[in-house]
């Protein structure tokens, strides 16, 4: 799932549904978004946890990693972690993921959070979700994640029409 709120694994249910009965599908939620869940101390801790879980879920087969939106950054970093362990994934699928330079981050996230506030109504996001999101964004911003191998098959799935993000010139 994404590292921005809402960040629940339930966002991947519709994507996973067609694989029911054909493939084992597992969602690896990021720790710290739920009440009383500890946050990972470092990005390395998160990547190690996700790599271990991905290998355990895949058993003897190389996993295919899927990342939605900002979860694409995590999926790519976990692919790099797995490659570093000598157990690279079969492929990475990025759903509406995008590359983002640090200079663009503030404008993009301002727009995303404004759109999310409109969708979620007056209740908004829970405090622990906002705290976790801030922690994860800081981790990603200040830490270089391992890159997946250049030859790793990667599928980028995007909507035909993207909403304009005013703060970044409509990118």
C-alpha atoms as an extended CHARMM CRD file, in Angstrom:
* protein
*
       171  EXT
         1         1  UNK       CA              0.0000000000        0.0000000000        0.0000000000  PROA      1               0.0000000000
         2         2  UNK       CA              1.0130000000        3.6470000000       -0.1620000000  PROA      2               0.0000000000
         3         3  UNK       CA              2.9970000000        5.3130000000        2.6060000000  PROA      3               0.0000000000
         4         4  UNK       CA              0.5440000000        8.2150000000        2.6430000000  PROA      4               0.0000000000
         5         5  UNK       CA             -2.8510000000        8.1250000000        4.2580000000  PROA      5               0.0000000000
         6         6  UNK       CA             -5.0220000000        6.2130000000        3.6480000000  PROA      6               0.0000000000
         7         7  UNK       CA             -2.4210000000        3.4660000000        3.6510000000  PROA      7               0.0000000000
         8         8  UNK       CA             -4.3790000000        0.2920000000        4.2400000000  PROA      8               0.0000000000
         9         9  UNK       CA             -3.9060000000       -2.9710000000        2.4040000000  PROA      9               0.0000000000
        10        10  UNK       CA             -7.6450000000       -2.8820000000        1.5770000000  PROA      10              0.0000000000
        11        11  UNK       CA             -6.7360000000       -0.5340000000       -1.2870000000  PROA      11              0.0000000000
        12        12  UNK       CA             -5.3070000000       -3.5570000000       -3.1150000000  PROA      12              0.0000000000
        13        13  UNK       CA             -8.3660000000       -5.8220000000       -2.8040000000  PROA      13              0.0000000000
        14        14  UNK       CA             -9.8200000000       -4.9890000000       -6.2270000000  PROA      14              0.0000000000
        15        15  UNK       CA             -6.4430000000       -5.4900000000       -7.8880000000  PROA      15              0.0000000000
        16        16  UNK       CA             -5.9510000000       -8.8760000000       -6.1960000000  PROA      16              0.0000000000
        17        17  UNK       CA             -9.4910000000      -10.2310000000       -6.8050000000  PROA      17              0.0000000000
        18        18  UNK       CA             -8.8820000000      -11.6680000000      -10.3150000000  PROA      18              0.0000000000
        19        19  UNK       CA             -5.9610000000      -13.7320000000       -8.9740000000  PROA      19              0.0000000000
        20        20  UNK       CA             -8.1590000000      -15.5530000000       -6.4100000000  PROA      20              0.0000000000
        21        21  UNK       CA             -7.7880000000      -19.2740000000       -6.9560000000  PROA      21              0.0000000000
        22        22  UNK       CA             -4.9380000000      -18.7310000000       -9.4510000000  PROA      22              0.0000000000
        23        23  UNK       CA             -2.1380000000      -17.2160000000       -7.3710000000  PROA      23              0.0000000000
        24        24  UNK       CA             -1.4110000000      -16.6380000000       -3.7040000000  PROA      24              0.0000000000
        25        25  UNK       CA             -1.7230000000      -12.9100000000       -3.0260000000  PROA      25              0.0000000000
        26        26  UNK       CA             -0.4980000000      -11.3280000000        0.1930000000  PROA      26              0.0000000000
        27        27  UNK       CA             -0.6980000000       -7.7140000000        1.3250000000  PROA      27              0.0000000000
        28        28  UNK       CA              2.1720000000       -6.4330000000        3.4360000000  PROA      28              0.0000000000
        29        29  UNK       CA              0.8870000000       -3.4180000000        5.3680000000  PROA      29              0.0000000000
        30        30  UNK       CA              3.4070000000       -0.9050000000        6.6360000000  PROA      30              0.0000000000
        31        31  UNK       CA              3.7800000000       -0.9780000000       10.4250000000  PROA      31              0.0000000000
        32        32  UNK       CA              2.7930000000        2.0830000000       12.4080000000  PROA      32              0.0000000000
        33        33  UNK       CA             -0.4190000000        3.1220000000       10.6390000000  PROA      33              0.0000000000
        34        34  UNK       CA             -2.6480000000        1.3870000000       13.1910000000  PROA      34              0.0000000000
        35        35  UNK       CA             -3.2300000000        2.3020000000       16.8100000000  PROA      35              0.0000000000
        36        36  UNK       CA             -0.3870000000        1.1500000000       19.0880000000  PROA      36              0.0000000000
        37        37  UNK       CA              1.7250000000       -0.1850000000       16.1990000000  PROA      37              0.0000000000
        38        38  UNK       CA              5.4020000000        0.7910000000       16.4160000000  PROA      38              0.0000000000
        39        39  UNK       CA              7.0040000000        2.5890000000       13.4990000000  PROA      39              0.0000000000
        40        40  UNK       CA             10.1740000000        1.1620000000       11.9420000000  PROA      40              0.0000000000
        41        41  UNK       CA             13.2560000000        2.9160000000       13.3400000000  PROA      41              0.0000000000
        42        42  UNK       CA             14.8840000000        3.1390000000        9.9030000000  PROA      42              0.0000000000
        43        43  UNK       CA             14.1010000000        2.4800000000        6.2790000000  PROA      43              0.0000000000
        44        44  UNK       CA             16.4770000000       -0.5080000000        6.4550000000  PROA      44              0.0000000000
        45        45  UNK       CA             14.3090000000       -2.0450000000        9.2030000000  PROA      45              0.0000000000
        46        46  UNK       CA             11.1680000000       -1.6360000000        7.0730000000  PROA      46              0.0000000000
        47        47  UNK       CA             12.8140000000       -3.0760000000        3.9570000000  PROA      47              0.0000000000
        48        48  UNK       CA             14.2750000000       -6.0260000000        5.8570000000  PROA      48              0.0000000000
        49        49  UNK       CA             10.8290000000       -6.7600000000        7.3820000000  PROA      49              0.0000000000
        50        50  UNK       CA              9.0480000000       -6.5720000000        4.0320000000  PROA      50              0.0000000000
        51        51  UNK       CA             11.7500000000       -8.6490000000        2.2850000000  PROA      51              0.0000000000
        52        52  UNK       CA             11.5040000000      -11.3740000000        4.9400000000  PROA      52              0.0000000000
        53        53  UNK       CA              7.6930000000      -11.4140000000        4.7450000000  PROA      53              0.0000000000
        54        54  UNK       CA              7.7240000000      -11.4860000000        0.9290000000  PROA      54              0.0000000000
        55        55  UNK       CA             10.0720000000      -14.4730000000        0.9190000000  PROA      55              0.0000000000
        56        56  UNK       CA              8.0300000000      -16.2720000000        3.5690000000  PROA      56              0.0000000000
        57        57  UNK       CA              4.7650000000      -15.6690000000        1.6780000000  PROA      57              0.0000000000
        58        58  UNK       CA              6.2590000000      -16.7530000000       -1.6610000000  PROA      58              0.0000000000
        59        59  UNK       CA              7.7430000000      -19.9340000000       -0.1450000000  PROA      59              0.0000000000
        60        60  UNK       CA             10.1390000000      -21.3950000000       -2.7390000000  PROA      60              0.0000000000
        61        61  UNK       CA              9.0770000000      -19.1500000000       -5.6220000000  PROA      61              0.0000000000
        62        62  UNK       CA             10.4020000000      -15.6760000000       -6.3820000000  PROA      62              0.0000000000
        63        63  UNK       CA              7.6980000000      -13.1360000000       -5.5100000000  PROA      63              0.0000000000
        64        64  UNK       CA              6.1650000000      -10.5140000000       -7.7680000000  PROA      64              0.0000000000
        65        65  UNK       CA              6.0220000000       -7.2620000000       -5.8300000000  PROA      65              0.0000000000
        66        66  UNK       CA              3.2100000000       -4.7600000000       -6.3470000000  PROA      66              0.0000000000
        67        67  UNK       CA              3.2650000000       -1.1670000000       -5.1460000000  PROA      67              0.0000000000
        68        68  UNK       CA              0.3780000000        1.2680000000       -5.3640000000  PROA      68              0.0000000000
        69        69  UNK       CA              1.1150000000        5.0080000000       -5.6120000000  PROA      69              0.0000000000
        70        70  UNK       CA              3.8760000000        5.8660000000       -3.1030000000  PROA      70              0.0000000000
        71        71  UNK       CA              3.9470000000        2.1530000000       -2.2220000000  PROA      71              0.0000000000
        72        72  UNK       CA              5.7660000000        1.8080000000       -5.5470000000  PROA      72              0.0000000000
        73        73  UNK       CA              8.8330000000        3.3810000000       -3.9190000000  PROA      73              0.0000000000
        74        74  UNK       CA              8.6900000000        0.7130000000       -1.2170000000  PROA      74              0.0000000000
        75        75  UNK       CA              8.1450000000       -2.1280000000       -3.7350000000  PROA      75              0.0000000000
        76        76  UNK       CA             11.1940000000       -1.0390000000       -5.7410000000  PROA      76              0.0000000000
        77        77  UNK       CA             13.3030000000       -0.6980000000       -2.5900000000  PROA      77              0.0000000000
        78        78  UNK       CA             12.2050000000       -4.1560000000       -1.3620000000  PROA      78              0.0000000000
        79        79  UNK       CA             13.1470000000       -5.5270000000       -4.7960000000  PROA      79              0.0000000000
        80        80  UNK       CA             16.6000000000       -4.0120000000       -4.2840000000  PROA      80              0.0000000000
        81        81  UNK       CA             16.7820000000       -5.5250000000       -0.8010000000  PROA      81              0.0000000000
        82        82  UNK       CA             15.8190000000       -8.9720000000       -2.1530000000  PROA      82              0.0000000000
        83        83  UNK       CA             18.3820000000       -8.6850000000       -4.9480000000  PROA      83              0.0000000000
        84        84  UNK       CA             21.0090000000       -7.8310000000       -2.3400000000  PROA      84              0.0000000000
        85        85  UNK       CA             20.1020000000      -11.0620000000       -0.5330000000  PROA      85              0.0000000000
        86        86  UNK       CA             20.5750000000      -13.0310000000       -3.7650000000  PROA      86              0.0000000000
        87        87  UNK       CA             16.8050000000      -13.6910000000       -4.0220000000  PROA      87              0.0000000000
        88        88  UNK       CA             15.4930000000      -11.0840000000       -6.4850000000  PROA      88              0.0000000000
        89        89  UNK       CA             11.7750000000      -10.9290000000       -7.2040000000  PROA      89              0.0000000000
        90        90  UNK       CA             10.4130000000      -12.1860000000      -10.4980000000  PROA      90              0.0000000000
        91        91  UNK       CA              9.0920000000       -8.7110000000      -11.3110000000  PROA      91              0.0000000000
        92        92  UNK       CA              7.7280000000       -5.4630000000       -9.8750000000  PROA      92              0.0000000000
        93        93  UNK       CA              4.3030000000       -4.0280000000      -10.7620000000  PROA      93              0.0000000000
        94        94  UNK       CA              3.7950000000       -0.3370000000      -10.0900000000  PROA      94              0.0000000000
        95        95  UNK       CA              0.1750000000        0.8740000000       -9.9210000000  PROA      95              0.0000000000
        96        96  UNK       CA             -0.1290000000        4.6200000000      -10.4710000000  PROA      96              0.0000000000
        97        97  UNK       CA              3.3540000000        5.0340000000       -9.0210000000  PROA      97              0.0000000000
        98        98  UNK       CA              5.5040000000        7.9920000000       -9.9240000000  PROA      98              0.0000000000
        99        99  UNK       CA              9.0470000000        9.2250000000       -9.5020000000  PROA      99              0.0000000000
       100       100  UNK       CA              9.3840000000       12.2370000000       -7.3200000000  PROA      100             0.0000000000
       101       101  UNK       CA             12.3640000000       14.4490000000       -6.7100000000  PROA      101             0.0000000000
       102       102  UNK       CA             12.7440000000       16.1160000000       -3.3240000000  PROA      102             0.0000000000
       103       103  UNK       CA             12.1360000000       19.5440000000       -4.8990000000  PROA      103             0.0000000000
       104       104  UNK       CA              8.7080000000       18.3960000000       -6.1400000000  PROA      104             0.0000000000
       105       105  UNK       CA              7.6230000000       16.6040000000       -2.9710000000  PROA      105             0.0000000000
       106       106  UNK       CA              5.9760000000       19.4630000000       -1.0810000000  PROA      106             0.0000000000
       107       107  UNK       CA              3.7150000000       20.5380000000       -3.9500000000  PROA      107             0.0000000000
       108       108  UNK       CA              2.6520000000       17.0150000000       -4.8720000000  PROA      108             0.0000000000
       109       109  UNK       CA              1.8670000000       16.0350000000       -1.2990000000  PROA      109             0.0000000000
       110       110  UNK       CA              0.0040000000       19.3020000000       -0.6790000000  PROA      110             0.0000000000
       111       111  UNK       CA             -2.2480000000       18.4640000000       -3.6320000000  PROA      111             0.0000000000
       112       112  UNK       CA             -2.6720000000       14.8100000000       -2.6530000000  PROA      112             0.0000000000
       113       113  UNK       CA             -3.5740000000       15.6900000000        0.9280000000  PROA      113             0.0000000000
       114       114  UNK       CA             -6.0190000000       18.3910000000       -0.1850000000  PROA      114             0.0000000000
       115       115  UNK       CA             -7.7650000000       15.9030000000       -2.4770000000  PROA      115             0.0000000000
       116       116  UNK       CA             -7.7980000000       13.2970000000        0.3030000000  PROA      116             0.0000000000
       117       117  UNK       CA             -9.3270000000       15.7800000000        2.7480000000  PROA      117             0.0000000000
       118       118  UNK       CA            -12.1890000000       16.4070000000        0.3210000000  PROA      118             0.0000000000
       119       119  UNK       CA            -12.7610000000       12.6340000000       -0.1320000000  PROA      119             0.0000000000
       120       120  UNK       CA            -12.6030000000       11.7370000000        3.5510000000  PROA      120             0.0000000000
       121       121  UNK       CA            -14.9170000000       14.5120000000        4.7260000000  PROA      121             0.0000000000
       122       122  UNK       CA            -14.9020000000       16.0970000000        8.1610000000  PROA      122             0.0000000000
       123       123  UNK       CA            -13.6030000000       13.0050000000        9.9840000000  PROA      123             0.0000000000
       124       124  UNK       CA            -10.3440000000       13.0890000000        8.0060000000  PROA      124             0.0000000000
       125       125  UNK       CA             -7.4150000000       10.7960000000        8.6950000000  PROA      125             0.0000000000
       126       126  UNK       CA             -6.6980000000        9.3900000000       12.1260000000  PROA      126             0.0000000000
       127       127  UNK       CA             -3.8550000000       10.8910000000       14.1310000000  PROA      127             0.0000000000
       128       128  UNK       CA             -1.7730000000        7.7130000000       14.0390000000  PROA      128             0.0000000000
       129       129  UNK       CA             -2.1100000000        7.5920000000       10.2360000000  PROA      129             0.0000000000
       130       130  UNK       CA             -0.8740000000       11.1700000000        9.8830000000  PROA      130             0.0000000000
       131       131  UNK       CA              1.9780000000       10.5220000000       12.3180000000  PROA      131             0.0000000000
       132       132  UNK       CA              3.0050000000        7.3810000000       10.4290000000  PROA      132             0.0000000000
       133       133  UNK       CA              2.7770000000        9.1560000000        7.0700000000  PROA      133             0.0000000000
       134       134  UNK       CA              5.0540000000       11.9480000000        8.3060000000  PROA      134             0.0000000000
       135       135  UNK       CA              7.5540000000        9.4020000000        9.6520000000  PROA      135             0.0000000000
       136       136  UNK       CA              7.6090000000        7.4020000000        6.4080000000  PROA      136             0.0000000000
       137       137  UNK       CA              7.9790000000       10.4780000000        4.2140000000  PROA      137             0.0000000000
       138       138  UNK       CA             10.9200000000       11.6160000000        6.3490000000  PROA      138             0.0000000000
       139       139  UNK       CA             12.5150000000        8.1490000000        6.1230000000  PROA      139             0.0000000000
       140       140  UNK       CA             12.1920000000        8.0750000000        2.3440000000  PROA      140             0.0000000000
       141       141  UNK       CA             13.4230000000       11.6450000000        1.9600000000  PROA      141             0.0000000000
       142       142  UNK       CA             16.5940000000       11.2180000000        4.0190000000  PROA      142             0.0000000000
       143       143  UNK       CA             17.5910000000        7.6350000000        3.1820000000  PROA      143             0.0000000000
       144       144  UNK       CA             18.8200000000        6.1730000000       -0.0840000000  PROA      144             0.0000000000
       145       145  UNK       CA             16.9910000000        2.8900000000       -0.7090000000  PROA      145             0.0000000000
       146       146  UNK       CA             18.6240000000       -0.0380000000       -2.5040000000  PROA      146             0.0000000000
       147       147  UNK       CA             17.8750000000        0.0210000000       -6.2120000000  PROA      147             0.0000000000
       148       148  UNK       CA             16.4930000000       -3.0720000000       -7.9110000000  PROA      148             0.0000000000
       149       149  UNK       CA             18.5640000000       -4.6250000000      -10.7030000000  PROA      149             0.0000000000
       150       150  UNK       CA             18.2870000000       -2.7540000000      -14.0030000000  PROA      150             0.0000000000
       151       151  UNK       CA             17.2110000000       -5.9640000000      -15.7710000000  PROA      151             0.0000000000
       152       152  UNK       CA             14.3040000000       -6.6120000000      -13.3690000000  PROA      152             0.0000000000
       153       153  UNK       CA             11.0240000000       -6.7530000000      -15.3330000000  PROA      153             0.0000000000
       154       154  UNK       CA              8.8580000000       -3.8290000000      -14.2360000000  PROA      154             0.0000000000
       155       155  UNK       CA              5.2960000000       -3.1100000000      -15.3040000000  PROA      155             0.0000000000
       156       156  UNK       CA              3.9500000000        0.4110000000      -14.8140000000  PROA      156             0.0000000000
       157       157  UNK       CA              0.1410000000        0.5750000000      -14.7990000000  PROA      157             0.0000000000
       158       158  UNK       CA             -1.3780000000        4.0510000000      -15.0080000000  PROA      158             0.0000000000
       159       159  UNK       CA             -4.8020000000        5.4720000000      -15.6420000000  PROA      159             0.0000000000
       160       160  UNK       CA             -5.2840000000        6.9030000000      -19.1180000000  PROA      160             0.0000000000
       161       161  UNK       CA             -6.1800000000       10.2490000000      -17.5550000000  PROA      161             0.0000000000
       162       162  UNK       CA             -4.2030000000       11.6480000000      -14.6520000000  PROA      162             0.0000000000
       163       163  UNK       CA             -5.5510000000       14.4340000000      -12.4390000000  PROA      163             0.0000000000
       164       164  UNK       CA             -3.6290000000       17.6760000000      -12.7830000000  PROA      164             0.0000000000
       165       165  UNK       CA             -1.4920000000       18.5920000000       -9.8320000000  PROA      165             0.0000000000
       166       166  UNK       CA             -1.5570000000       22.3930000000       -9.7600000000  PROA      166             0.0000000000
       167       167  UNK       CA              1.4390000000       22.8690000000       -7.4970000000  PROA      167             0.0000000000
       168       168  UNK       CA              3.8090000000       21.0350000000       -9.8450000000  PROA      168             0.0000000000
       169       169  UNK       CA              2.7300000000       22.4620000000      -13.1480000000  PROA      169             0.0000000000
       170       170  UNK       CA              0.2160000000       19.7120000000      -13.9690000000  PROA      170             0.0000000000
       171       171  UNK       CA              2.6060000000       16.7560000000      -13.8120000000  PROA      171             0.0000000000
